[in-house]
Amino acid sequence: MSTNQPVRAAEADSGVPDARQLRSILIAVSIALMAVIASVSGLNVAQTHMAVEFGASQNTVLWIINIYTLALAALLLPLGAVGDRLGRKPMLIAGLGVFGVASVVAGLAPSVEAMLAARVASGIGAAMIMPITLAVITSTFPEEQRGKAIGVWTGVAGGGGILGMFLSALLVDVADWRWLFVLPMALVLVALAMTLKSVPNSRETSVHRFDATGALVSTLAVVGLIFVLQEGPERGWTAPATLIGLAIGLIATIGFVAWELHRRDAALLDVRLFRERGLAGGSITLLVVFGVQAGIAVVLFPFFQAVLGWSGLLSTVALMPMAVMMMMASGLAPKLAARVGSRSTMAVGIALAGIGLALMALFVSVDGGYLTILPGMLAMGLGMGLSMTPSTEAITASLPREKQGVASALNDVTREFGTALGVALLGALLANGYRSAIDGRLNGIPQGAADTAREGVANAVEAAGGAGPHTQDLLQAAQQSFVDGWQQAMWAGVAVMGALFVYVAFRGPKNTAPGVAGEQEVTDAVAAR
């Protein structure tokens, strides 16, 4: 995928969309994206219900949740490229159809096997939808409106998961866990109707054959690495399955880079473009920001439920201020970037997110509760919103217009990797910090209850019910130990955000308005070859 391929054109429907149609296009792709994002996190609130109904182990339930993300991440890049060639509108319609049917099957699934198959199909449909939603925006909207539209897209991508989790928790509380699939089905129907009516088609024509080898090797690489990040904490980092997955992922990644360098202009993804500041800086920023965001969710939910004693629904409501702040900031980011430049906007966002982590680490307490972490959550939401939009635009602007499906897929793969990495690393730091802190606080606690408490704060709360006169001591020990582990995880996040700030400040996208920066970087790349 080179920016100077000799015979290549982008075919599109005739006519330039007017303001009304552009608005309809943005609403259609945002609703389609919301269906995909909501399905990533929605089933988290129904883990207990699925385990009981299917008679499944916790590991099996986690596979029902994670296999969707695995299929989605693995197929984003190949299907994004297919969409560029076959047509973005047909691919979006087909993806919505596959996703909708799979959601119906999942909602009616009579067994674990049927549920797993439906979730894989949902992941395939999601991989057809997600990159196309952003590609439609970048290939349809005029340059002066593109930044604002991308801001809306990133707001939905960033805050949509929390909003979807809230609606899912509400459905579980007032109805049944199977009603969780009604939400994505309804969103798919609306998105499909609007897509058929409003979304124009565009596609790439190329003299080169589709890079099937690159597509296959990239799929193996993503499957191997995501599998390690998902299963490492559960199976153990030195377990045979984890090590095999890591070996497959690393070998396939090296093979993919070598093959794409060999293919050059005919590559699925021209890896030489990572030399450009926009693509490299945007990708690294999204990787870290989404990793920190996902890791924060791992920390926040047990704090709300096990430390503060809140329900799943109330815990999800407590995340809404951060989600709302993130979505608002995503919309404001293009205006700020137009004034001070993409790099400065990204740097400000990263700094605010780091400050938010530091505030939570400094002031979190058991007695103070929610109000001790709310300022940090708001700062994090603001910072992430400001950094995500220019990062996304830096990635899409670094690739040619006819390759926006691949650009969007790369953007999405980076987010998925960051999410898996953040959950694995911050979750491990929290767990290790908790275990280290609670060991010195269990003196006098009965051995059985103490051993259970070491497994995690939720286990400690459950064990406290049978600890007799030691109940209150065990609860206090577990809750304070969780806060200690929280602080270790937060300070690690602050260090990572600090390193990212330094990188972006010196190696981020050029400090000009996003659209100009993207065009200039592509022009520079062409001139250099």
XYZ file of N, CA and C in Angstrom, residues 38-48 50 61 64-65 106 115 119 168 177 180-181:
66
model
N -20.566 -1.763 21.944
C -21.391 -2.199 23.076
C -21.285 -3.702 23.289
N -21.090 -4.442 22.207
C -21.001 -5.900 22.321
C -19.666 -6.365 22.870
N -18.661 -5.495 22.873
C -17.361 -5.853 23.448
C -17.483 -6.006 24.956
N -18.163 -5.061 25.594
C -18.207 -5.020 27.061
C -19.534 -5.462 27.660
N -20.588 -5.558 26.833
C -21.921 -5.801 27.363
C -22.054 -7.077 28.178
N -21.443 -8.176 27.693
C -21.617 -9.455 28.370
C -20.871 -9.531 29.695
N -19.982 -8.584 29.976
C -19.263 -8.598 31.252
C -20.218 -8.575 32.438
N -21.357 -7.906 32.286
C -22.291 -7.771 33.400
C -23.144 -9.023 33.584
N -23.027 -10.001 32.673
C -23.873 -11.202 32.738
C -23.056 -12.469 32.984
N -21.831 -12.341 33.473
C -20.974 -13.516 33.650
C -21.605 -14.552 34.575
N -22.108 -14.103 35.718
C -22.709 -15.026 36.684
C -23.940 -15.709 36.101
N -24.682 -16.341 32.935
C -24.321 -17.331 31.923
C -23.747 -18.584 32.566
N -16.856 -19.054 30.514
C -17.589 -17.792 30.412
C -16.684 -16.690 29.858
N -16.423 -17.039 26.194
C -17.606 -16.517 25.503
C -17.464 -15.019 25.281
N -16.886 -14.333 26.267
C -16.692 -12.883 26.162
C -15.514 -12.553 25.248
N -27.133 -15.697 19.215
C -26.574 -15.647 20.563
C -27.670 -15.469 21.611
N -23.425 -20.694 21.714
C -23.071 -19.326 22.087
C -21.689 -18.960 21.565
N -20.824 -16.026 18.909
C -19.900 -14.929 19.251
C -18.767 -14.803 18.233
N -26.542 -2.432 29.243
C -26.567 -3.873 29.455
C -26.874 -4.200 30.916
N -30.718 -11.675 31.157
C -29.437 -11.438 30.494
C -29.525 -11.633 28.981
N -29.755 -8.729 26.566
C -28.578 -7.939 26.192
C -28.413 -7.853 24.680
N -28.857 -8.874 23.960
C -28.659 -8.916 22.517
C -29.726 -8.126 21.762
